[in-house]
PDB file of C-alpha atoms and ligand atoms in Angstrom:
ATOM      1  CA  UNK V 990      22.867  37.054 -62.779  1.00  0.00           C
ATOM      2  CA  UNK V 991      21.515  35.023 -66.141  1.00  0.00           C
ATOM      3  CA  UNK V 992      18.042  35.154 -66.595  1.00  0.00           C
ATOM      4  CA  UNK V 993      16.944  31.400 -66.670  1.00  0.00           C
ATOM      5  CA  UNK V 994      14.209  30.332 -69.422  1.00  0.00           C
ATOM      6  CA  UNK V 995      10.414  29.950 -67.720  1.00  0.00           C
ATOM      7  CA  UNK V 996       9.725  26.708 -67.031  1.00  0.00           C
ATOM      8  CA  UNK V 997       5.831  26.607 -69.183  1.00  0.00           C
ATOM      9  CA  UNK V 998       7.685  27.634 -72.017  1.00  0.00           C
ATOM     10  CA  UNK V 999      10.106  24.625 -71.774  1.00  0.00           C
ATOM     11  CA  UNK V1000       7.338  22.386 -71.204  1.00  0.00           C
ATOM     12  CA  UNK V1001       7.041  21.014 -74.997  1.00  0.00           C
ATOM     13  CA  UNK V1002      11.136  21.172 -75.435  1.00  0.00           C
ATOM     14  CA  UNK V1003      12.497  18.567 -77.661  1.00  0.00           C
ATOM     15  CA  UNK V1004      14.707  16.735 -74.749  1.00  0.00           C
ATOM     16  CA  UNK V1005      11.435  16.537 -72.691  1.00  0.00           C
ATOM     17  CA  UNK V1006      10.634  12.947 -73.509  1.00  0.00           C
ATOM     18  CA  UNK V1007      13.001   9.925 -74.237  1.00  0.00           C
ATOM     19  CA  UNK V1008      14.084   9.587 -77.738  1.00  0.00           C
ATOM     20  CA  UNK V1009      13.645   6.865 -80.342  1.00  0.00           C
ATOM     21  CA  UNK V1010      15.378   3.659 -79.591  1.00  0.00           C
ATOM     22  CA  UNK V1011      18.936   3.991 -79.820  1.00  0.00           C
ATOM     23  CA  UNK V1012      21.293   2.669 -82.429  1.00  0.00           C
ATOM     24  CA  UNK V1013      22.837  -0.555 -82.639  1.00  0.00           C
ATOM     25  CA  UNK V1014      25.817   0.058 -80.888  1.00  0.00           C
ATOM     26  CA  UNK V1015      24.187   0.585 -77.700  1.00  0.00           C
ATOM     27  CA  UNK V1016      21.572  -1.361 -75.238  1.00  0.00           C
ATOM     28  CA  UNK V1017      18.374  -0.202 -73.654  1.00  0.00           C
ATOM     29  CA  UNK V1018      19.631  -0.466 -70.220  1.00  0.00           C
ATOM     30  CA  UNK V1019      16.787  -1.529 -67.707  1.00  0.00           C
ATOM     31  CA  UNK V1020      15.968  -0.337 -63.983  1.00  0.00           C
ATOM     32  CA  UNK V1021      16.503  -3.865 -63.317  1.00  0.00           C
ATOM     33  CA  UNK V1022      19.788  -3.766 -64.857  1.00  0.00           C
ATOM     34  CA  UNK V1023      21.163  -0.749 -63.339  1.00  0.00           C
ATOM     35  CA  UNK V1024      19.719  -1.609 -59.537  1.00  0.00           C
ATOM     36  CA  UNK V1025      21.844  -4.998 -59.539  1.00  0.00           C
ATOM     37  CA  UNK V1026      24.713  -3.278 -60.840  1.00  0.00           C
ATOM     38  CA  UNK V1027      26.688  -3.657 -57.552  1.00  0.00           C
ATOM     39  CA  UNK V1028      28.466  -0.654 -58.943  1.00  0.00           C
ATOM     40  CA  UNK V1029      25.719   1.435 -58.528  1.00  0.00           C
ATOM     41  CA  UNK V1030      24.843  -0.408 -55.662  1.00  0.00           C
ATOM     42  CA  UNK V1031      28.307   0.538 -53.921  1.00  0.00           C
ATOM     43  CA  UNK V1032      27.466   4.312 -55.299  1.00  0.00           C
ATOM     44  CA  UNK V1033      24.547   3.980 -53.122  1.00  0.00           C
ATOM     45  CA  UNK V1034      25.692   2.404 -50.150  1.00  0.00           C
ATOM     46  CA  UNK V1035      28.929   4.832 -50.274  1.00  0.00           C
ATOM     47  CA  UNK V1036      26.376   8.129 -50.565  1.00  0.00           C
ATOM     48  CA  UNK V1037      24.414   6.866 -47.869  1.00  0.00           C
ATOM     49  CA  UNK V1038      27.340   6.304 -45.806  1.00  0.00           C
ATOM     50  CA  UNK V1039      29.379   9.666 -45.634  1.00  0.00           C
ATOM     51  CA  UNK V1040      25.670  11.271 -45.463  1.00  0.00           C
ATOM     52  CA  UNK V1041      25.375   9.380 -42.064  1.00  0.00           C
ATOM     53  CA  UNK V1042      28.924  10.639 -41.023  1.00  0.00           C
ATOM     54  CA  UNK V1043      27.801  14.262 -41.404  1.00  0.00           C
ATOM     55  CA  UNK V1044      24.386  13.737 -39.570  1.00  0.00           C
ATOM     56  CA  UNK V1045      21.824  14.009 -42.666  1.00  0.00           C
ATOM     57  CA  UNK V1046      19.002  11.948 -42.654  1.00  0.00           C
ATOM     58  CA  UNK V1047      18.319   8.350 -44.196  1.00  0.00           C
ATOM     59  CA  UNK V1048      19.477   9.032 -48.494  1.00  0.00           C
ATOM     60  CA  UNK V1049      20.031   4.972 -48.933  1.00  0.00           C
ATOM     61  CA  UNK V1050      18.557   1.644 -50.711  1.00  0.00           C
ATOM     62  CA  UNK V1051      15.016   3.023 -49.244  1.00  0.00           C
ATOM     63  CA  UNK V1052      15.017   6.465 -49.670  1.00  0.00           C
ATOM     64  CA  UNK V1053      16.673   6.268 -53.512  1.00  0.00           C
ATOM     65  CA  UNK V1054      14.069   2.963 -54.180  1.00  0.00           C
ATOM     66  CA  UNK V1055      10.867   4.715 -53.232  1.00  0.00           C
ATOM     67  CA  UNK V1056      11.886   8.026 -55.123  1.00  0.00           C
ATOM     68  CA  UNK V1057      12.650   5.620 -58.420  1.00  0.00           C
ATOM     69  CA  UNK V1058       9.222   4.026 -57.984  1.00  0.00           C
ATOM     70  CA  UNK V1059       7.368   7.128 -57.220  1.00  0.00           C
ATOM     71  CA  UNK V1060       9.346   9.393 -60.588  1.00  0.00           C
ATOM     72  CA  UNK V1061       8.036   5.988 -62.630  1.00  0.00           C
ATOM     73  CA  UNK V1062       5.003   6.072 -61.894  1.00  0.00           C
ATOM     74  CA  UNK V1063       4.009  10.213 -61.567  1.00  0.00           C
ATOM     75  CA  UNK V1064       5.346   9.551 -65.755  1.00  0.00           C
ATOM     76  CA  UNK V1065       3.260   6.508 -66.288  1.00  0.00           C
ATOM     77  CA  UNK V1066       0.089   8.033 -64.420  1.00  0.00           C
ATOM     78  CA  UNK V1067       0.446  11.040 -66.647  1.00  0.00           C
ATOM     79  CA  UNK V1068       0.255   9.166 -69.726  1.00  0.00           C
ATOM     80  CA  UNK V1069       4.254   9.216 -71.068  1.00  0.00           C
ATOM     81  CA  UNK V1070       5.999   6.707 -73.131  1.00  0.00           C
ATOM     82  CA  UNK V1071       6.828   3.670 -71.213  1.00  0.00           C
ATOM     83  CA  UNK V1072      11.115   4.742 -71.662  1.00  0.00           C
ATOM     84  CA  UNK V1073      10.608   8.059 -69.993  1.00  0.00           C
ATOM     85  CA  UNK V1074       9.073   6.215 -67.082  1.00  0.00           C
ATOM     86  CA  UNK V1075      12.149   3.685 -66.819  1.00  0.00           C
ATOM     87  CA  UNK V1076      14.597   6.499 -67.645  1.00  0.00           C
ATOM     88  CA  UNK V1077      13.139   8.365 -64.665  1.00  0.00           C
ATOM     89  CA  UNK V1078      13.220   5.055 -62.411  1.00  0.00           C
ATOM     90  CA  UNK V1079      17.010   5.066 -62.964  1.00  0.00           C
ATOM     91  CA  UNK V1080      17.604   8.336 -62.734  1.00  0.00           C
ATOM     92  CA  UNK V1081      15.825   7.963 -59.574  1.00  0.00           C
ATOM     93  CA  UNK V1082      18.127   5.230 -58.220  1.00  0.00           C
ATOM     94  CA  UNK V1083      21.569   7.149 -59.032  1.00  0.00           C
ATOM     95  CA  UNK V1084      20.394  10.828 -57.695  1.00  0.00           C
ATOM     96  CA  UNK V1085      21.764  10.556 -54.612  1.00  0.00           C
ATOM     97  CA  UNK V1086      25.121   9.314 -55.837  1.00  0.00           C
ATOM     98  CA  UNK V1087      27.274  12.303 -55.575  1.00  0.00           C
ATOM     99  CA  UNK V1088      27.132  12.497 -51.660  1.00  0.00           C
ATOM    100  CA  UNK V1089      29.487   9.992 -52.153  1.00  0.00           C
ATOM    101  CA  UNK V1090      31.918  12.925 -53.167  1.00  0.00           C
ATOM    102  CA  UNK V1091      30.811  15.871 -51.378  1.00  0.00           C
ATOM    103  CA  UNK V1092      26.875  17.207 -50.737  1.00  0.00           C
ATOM    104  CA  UNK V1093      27.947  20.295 -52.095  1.00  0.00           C
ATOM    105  CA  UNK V1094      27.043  20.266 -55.489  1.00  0.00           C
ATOM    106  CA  UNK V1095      26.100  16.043 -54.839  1.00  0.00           C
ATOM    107  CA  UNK V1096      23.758  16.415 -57.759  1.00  0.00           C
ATOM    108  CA  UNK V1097      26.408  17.422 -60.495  1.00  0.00           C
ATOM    109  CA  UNK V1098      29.045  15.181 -59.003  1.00  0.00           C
ATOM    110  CA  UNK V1099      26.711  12.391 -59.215  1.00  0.00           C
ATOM    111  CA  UNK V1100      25.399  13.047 -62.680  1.00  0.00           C
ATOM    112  CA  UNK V1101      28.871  12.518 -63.844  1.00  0.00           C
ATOM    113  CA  UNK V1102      29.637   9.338 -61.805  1.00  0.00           C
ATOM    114  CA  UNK V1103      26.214   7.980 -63.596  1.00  0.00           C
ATOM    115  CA  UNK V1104      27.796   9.213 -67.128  1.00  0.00           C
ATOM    116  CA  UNK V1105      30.447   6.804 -66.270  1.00  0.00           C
ATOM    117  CA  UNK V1106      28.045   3.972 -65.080  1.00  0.00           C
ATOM    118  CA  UNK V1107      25.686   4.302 -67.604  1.00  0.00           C
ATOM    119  CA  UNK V1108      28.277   4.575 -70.285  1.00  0.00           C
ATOM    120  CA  UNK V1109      30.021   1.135 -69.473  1.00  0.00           C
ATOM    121  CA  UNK V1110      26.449  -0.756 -69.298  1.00  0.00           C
ATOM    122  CA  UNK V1111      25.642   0.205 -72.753  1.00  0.00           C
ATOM    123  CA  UNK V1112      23.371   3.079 -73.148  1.00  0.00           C
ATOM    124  CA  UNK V1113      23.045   5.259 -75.723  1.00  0.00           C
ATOM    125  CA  UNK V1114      24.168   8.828 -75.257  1.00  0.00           C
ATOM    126  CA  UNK V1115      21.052  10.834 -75.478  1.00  0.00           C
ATOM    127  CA  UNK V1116      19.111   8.553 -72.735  1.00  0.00           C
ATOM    128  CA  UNK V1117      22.554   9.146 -70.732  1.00  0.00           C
ATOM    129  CA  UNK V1118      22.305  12.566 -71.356  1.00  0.00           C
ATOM    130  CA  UNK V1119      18.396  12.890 -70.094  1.00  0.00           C
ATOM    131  CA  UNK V1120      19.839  10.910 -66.978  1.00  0.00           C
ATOM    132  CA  UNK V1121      22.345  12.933 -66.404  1.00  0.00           C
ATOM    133  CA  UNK V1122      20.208  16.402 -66.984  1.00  0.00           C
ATOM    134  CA  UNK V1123      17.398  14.977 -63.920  1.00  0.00           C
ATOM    135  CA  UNK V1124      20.164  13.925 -61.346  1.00  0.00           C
ATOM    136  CA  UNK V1125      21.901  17.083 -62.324  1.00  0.00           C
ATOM    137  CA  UNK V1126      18.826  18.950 -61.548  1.00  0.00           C
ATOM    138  CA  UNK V1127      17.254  17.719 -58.981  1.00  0.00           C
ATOM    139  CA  UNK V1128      18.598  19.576 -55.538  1.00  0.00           C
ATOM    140  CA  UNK V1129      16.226  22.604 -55.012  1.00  0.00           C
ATOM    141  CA  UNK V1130      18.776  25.048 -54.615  1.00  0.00           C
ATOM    142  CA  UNK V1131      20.324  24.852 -58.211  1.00  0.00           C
ATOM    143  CA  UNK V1132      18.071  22.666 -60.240  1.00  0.00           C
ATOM    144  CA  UNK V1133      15.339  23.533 -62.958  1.00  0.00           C
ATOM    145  CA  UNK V1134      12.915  20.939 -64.557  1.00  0.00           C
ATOM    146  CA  UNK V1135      14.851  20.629 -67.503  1.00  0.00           C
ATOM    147  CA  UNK V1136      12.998  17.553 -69.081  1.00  0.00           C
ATOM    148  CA  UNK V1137       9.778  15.149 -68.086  1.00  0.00           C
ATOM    149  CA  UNK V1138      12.378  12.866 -66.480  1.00  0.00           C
ATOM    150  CA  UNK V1139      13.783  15.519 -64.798  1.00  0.00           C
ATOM    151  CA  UNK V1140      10.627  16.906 -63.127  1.00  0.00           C
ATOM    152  CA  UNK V1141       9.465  13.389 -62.197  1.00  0.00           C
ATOM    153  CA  UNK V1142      12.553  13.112 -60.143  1.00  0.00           C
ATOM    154  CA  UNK V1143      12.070  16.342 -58.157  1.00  0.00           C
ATOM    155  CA  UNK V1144       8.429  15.546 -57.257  1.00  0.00           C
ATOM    156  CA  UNK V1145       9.293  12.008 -56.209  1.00  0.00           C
ATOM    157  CA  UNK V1146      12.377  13.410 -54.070  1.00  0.00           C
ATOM    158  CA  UNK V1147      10.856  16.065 -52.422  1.00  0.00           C
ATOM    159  CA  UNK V1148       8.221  14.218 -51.448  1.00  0.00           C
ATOM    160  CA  UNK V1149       9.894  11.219 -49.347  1.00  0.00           C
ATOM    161  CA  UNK V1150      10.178  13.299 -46.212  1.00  0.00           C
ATOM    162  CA  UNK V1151       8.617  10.166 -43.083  1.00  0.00           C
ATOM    163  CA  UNK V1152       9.546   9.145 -39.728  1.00  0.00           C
ATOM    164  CA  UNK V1153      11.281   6.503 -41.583  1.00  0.00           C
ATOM    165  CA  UNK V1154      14.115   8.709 -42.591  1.00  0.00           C
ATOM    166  CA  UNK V1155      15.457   9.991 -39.293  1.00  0.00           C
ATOM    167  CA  UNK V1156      18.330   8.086 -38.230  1.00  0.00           C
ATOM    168  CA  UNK V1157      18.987   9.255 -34.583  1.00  0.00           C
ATOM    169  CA  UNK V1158      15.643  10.042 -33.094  1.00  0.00           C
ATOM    170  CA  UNK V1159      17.154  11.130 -29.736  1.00  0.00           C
ATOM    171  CA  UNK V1160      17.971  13.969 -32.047  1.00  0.00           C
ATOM    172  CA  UNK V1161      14.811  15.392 -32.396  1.00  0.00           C
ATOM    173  CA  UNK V1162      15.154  17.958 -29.828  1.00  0.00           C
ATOM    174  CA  UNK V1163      17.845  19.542 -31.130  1.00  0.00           C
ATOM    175  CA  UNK V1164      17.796  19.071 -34.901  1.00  0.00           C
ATOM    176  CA  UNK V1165      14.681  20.503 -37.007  1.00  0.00           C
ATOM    177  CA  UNK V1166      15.355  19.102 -40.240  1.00  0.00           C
ATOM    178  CA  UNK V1167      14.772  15.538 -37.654  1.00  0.00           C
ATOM    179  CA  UNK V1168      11.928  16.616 -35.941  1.00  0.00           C
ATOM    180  CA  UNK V1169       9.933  17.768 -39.111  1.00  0.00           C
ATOM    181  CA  UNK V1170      11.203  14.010 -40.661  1.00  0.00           C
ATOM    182  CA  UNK V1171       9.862  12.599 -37.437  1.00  0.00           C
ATOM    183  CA  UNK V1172       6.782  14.292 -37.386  1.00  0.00           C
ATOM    184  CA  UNK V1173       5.711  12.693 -40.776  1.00  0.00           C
ATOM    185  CA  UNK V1174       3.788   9.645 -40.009  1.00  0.00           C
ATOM    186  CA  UNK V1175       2.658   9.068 -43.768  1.00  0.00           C
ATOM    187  CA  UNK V1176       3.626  10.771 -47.362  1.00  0.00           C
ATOM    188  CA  UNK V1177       1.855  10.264 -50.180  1.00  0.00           C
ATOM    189  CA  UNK V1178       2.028  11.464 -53.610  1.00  0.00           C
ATOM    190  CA  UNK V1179      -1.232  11.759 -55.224  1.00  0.00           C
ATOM    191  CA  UNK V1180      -1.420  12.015 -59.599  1.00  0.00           C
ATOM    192  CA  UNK V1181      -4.549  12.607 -60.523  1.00  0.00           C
ATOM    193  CA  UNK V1182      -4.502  12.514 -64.158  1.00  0.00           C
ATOM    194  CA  UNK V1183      -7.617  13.834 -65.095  1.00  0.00           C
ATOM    195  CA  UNK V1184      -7.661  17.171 -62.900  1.00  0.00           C
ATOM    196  CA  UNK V1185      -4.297  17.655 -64.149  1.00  0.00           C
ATOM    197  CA  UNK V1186      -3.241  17.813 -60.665  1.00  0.00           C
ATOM    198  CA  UNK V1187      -0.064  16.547 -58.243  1.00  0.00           C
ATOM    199  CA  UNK V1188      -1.178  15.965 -54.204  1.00  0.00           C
ATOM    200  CA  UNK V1189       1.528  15.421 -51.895  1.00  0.00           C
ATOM    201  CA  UNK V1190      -0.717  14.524 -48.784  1.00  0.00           C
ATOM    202  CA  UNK V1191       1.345  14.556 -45.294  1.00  0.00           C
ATOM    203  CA  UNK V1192      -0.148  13.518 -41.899  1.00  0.00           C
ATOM    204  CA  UNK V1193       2.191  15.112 -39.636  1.00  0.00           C
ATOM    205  CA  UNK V1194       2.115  14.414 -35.186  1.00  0.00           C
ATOM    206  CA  UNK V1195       1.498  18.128 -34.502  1.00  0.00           C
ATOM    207  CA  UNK V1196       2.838  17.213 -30.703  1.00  0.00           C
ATOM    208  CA  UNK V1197       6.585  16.481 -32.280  1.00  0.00           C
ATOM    209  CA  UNK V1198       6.607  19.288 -34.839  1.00  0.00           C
ATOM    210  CA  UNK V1199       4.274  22.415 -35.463  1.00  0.00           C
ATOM    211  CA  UNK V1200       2.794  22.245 -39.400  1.00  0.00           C
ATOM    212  CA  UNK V1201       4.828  26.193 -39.277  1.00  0.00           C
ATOM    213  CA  UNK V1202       7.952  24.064 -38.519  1.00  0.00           C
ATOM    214  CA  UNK V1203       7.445  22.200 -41.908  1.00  0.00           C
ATOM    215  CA  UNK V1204       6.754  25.539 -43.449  1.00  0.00           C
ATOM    216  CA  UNK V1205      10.229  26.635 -42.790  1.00  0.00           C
ATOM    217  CA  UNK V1206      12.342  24.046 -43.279  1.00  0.00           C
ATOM    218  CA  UNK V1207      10.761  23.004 -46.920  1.00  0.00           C
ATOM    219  CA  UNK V1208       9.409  25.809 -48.706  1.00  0.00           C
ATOM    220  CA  UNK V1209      12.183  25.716 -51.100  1.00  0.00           C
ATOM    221  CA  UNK V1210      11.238  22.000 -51.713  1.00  0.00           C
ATOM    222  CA  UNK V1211       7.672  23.064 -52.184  1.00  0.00           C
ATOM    223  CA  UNK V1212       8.327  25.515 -54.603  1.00  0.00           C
ATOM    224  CA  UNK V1213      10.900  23.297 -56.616  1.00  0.00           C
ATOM    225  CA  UNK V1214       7.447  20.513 -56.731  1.00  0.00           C
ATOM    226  CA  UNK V1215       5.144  23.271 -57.866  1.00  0.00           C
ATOM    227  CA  UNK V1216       7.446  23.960 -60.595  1.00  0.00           C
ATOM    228  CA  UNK V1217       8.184  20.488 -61.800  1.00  0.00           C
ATOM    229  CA  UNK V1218       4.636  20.062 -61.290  1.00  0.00           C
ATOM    230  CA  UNK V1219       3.736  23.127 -64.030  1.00  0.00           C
ATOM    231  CA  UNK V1220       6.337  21.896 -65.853  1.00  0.00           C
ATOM    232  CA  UNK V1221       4.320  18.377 -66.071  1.00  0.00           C
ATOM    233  CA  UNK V1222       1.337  20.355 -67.106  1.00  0.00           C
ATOM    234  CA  UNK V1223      -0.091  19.993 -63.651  1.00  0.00           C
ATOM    235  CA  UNK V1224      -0.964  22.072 -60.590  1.00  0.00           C
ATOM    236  CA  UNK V1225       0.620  21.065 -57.302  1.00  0.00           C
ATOM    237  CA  UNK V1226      -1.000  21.161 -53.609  1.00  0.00           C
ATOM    238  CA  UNK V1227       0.479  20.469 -50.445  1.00  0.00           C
ATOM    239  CA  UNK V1228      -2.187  19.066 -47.547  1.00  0.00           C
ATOM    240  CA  UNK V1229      -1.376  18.082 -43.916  1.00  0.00           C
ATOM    241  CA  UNK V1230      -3.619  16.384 -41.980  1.00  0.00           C
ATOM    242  CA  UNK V1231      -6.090  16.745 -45.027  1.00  0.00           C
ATOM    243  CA  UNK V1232      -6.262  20.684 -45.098  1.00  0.00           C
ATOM    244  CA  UNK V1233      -5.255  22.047 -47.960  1.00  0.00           C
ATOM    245  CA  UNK V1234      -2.272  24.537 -47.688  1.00  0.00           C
ATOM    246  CA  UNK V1235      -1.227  25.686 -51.209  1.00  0.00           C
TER     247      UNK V1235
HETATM  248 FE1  FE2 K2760      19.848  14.928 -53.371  1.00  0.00          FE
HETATM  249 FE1  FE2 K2761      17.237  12.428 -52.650  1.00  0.00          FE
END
């Protein structure tokens, strides 16, 4: 097995931030822009929908929305360039799009589909490129936090776990990865600039799931935050019902 660079020492990498404005021949391409793209719409909607067939949880217009919003601003509270932020926004949006394919390796499959998206609208190959390298890299069994944009995205997509999310909740007697979902009656992801330090603060219904439960089902999750968080220059905690747990 390959040894895989530490992530602190990749922290001041040259891909880390978005580049200088890009040359003539190409457009800075907008969140805006790419959310009323109704092809990226459709690569939403389509995810969303073969997700449903196989029984995962809610990955559509809400879930990919609130994770662009929440990788913008975890950038923009942190003090990066204003392009990083946007470039994490979309990157946000389009994460999700490979489900549309398979959920095996969804976050390859959908870097590629954005390649093609992103390409056609007009953007310039290096901000494709950082696009690509977050939605590539942001499922917590194969990703790393290869750039700023990149770690933004895992942060803001491991933290949208809520009630919200659970599509069937009959199923939450038989299906943990529902139950915990259900259990979450508010997420929040908390930057706090000046401590240097990233909060995701659950209040969980300890009647519909046990905090162990949670434990269980997302410590790979918490793990891939803590790293993205280091890789931010940040430390990462995890609190439910305001105790502090890491
Ligand atoms: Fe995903
Ligand atoms: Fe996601």
């Amino acid at each position: 097995m390959t040894q895989r660079p530490s992530v602190s020492r990749a922290h001041n990498g040259g891909a880390a931030e978005a580049p200088a404005a890009p040359d003539t021949a190409t457009r800075l391409i907008t969140f805006a822009q790419v959310r009323e793209n109704p092809r990226a719409r459709a690569f939403v909607r389509m995810a969303d929908a073969a997700l449903e067939q196989i029984g995962y949880t809610e990955h559509g217009e809400r879930h990919v929305g609130l994770v662009a919003r929440i990788a913008f601003n975890v950038l923009k509270r942190l003090g990066h360039p204003e392009r990083s932020c946007e470039l994490a926004a979309i990157a946000g949006y389009l994460h999700d799009a490979g489900n549309a394919v398979n959920r095996d390796h969804h976050a390859q499959s959908g870097a590629v589909m954005a390649l093609q998206l992103l390409s056609d609208m007009g953007m310039s190959d290096e901000e494709i490129l950082i696009v690509m390298g977050a939605i590539g890299n942001h499922h917590e069994n194969d990703g790393e936090p290869v750039s700023v944009v990149a770690a933004a995205l895992i942060m803001a997509d491991k933290s949208d776990v809520h009630r919200t999310r659970v599509r069937n909740p009959e199923m939450i007697k038989f299906d943990v990865h529902d139950r915990v979902n259900y259990a979450v009656e508010k997420s929040f992801l908390n930057v706090d600039e000046d401590q240097k330090l990233i909060t995701l603060e659950l209040t969980i219904d300890t009647a519909i799931s046990q905090v162990m439960e949670y434990f269980e089902i997302f410590m790979t999750r918490m793990m891939a935050s803590r790293k993205a968080a280091i890789f931010l220059g940040c430390h990462f905690h995890l609190t439910v019902n305001g105790n502090r747990l890491t």
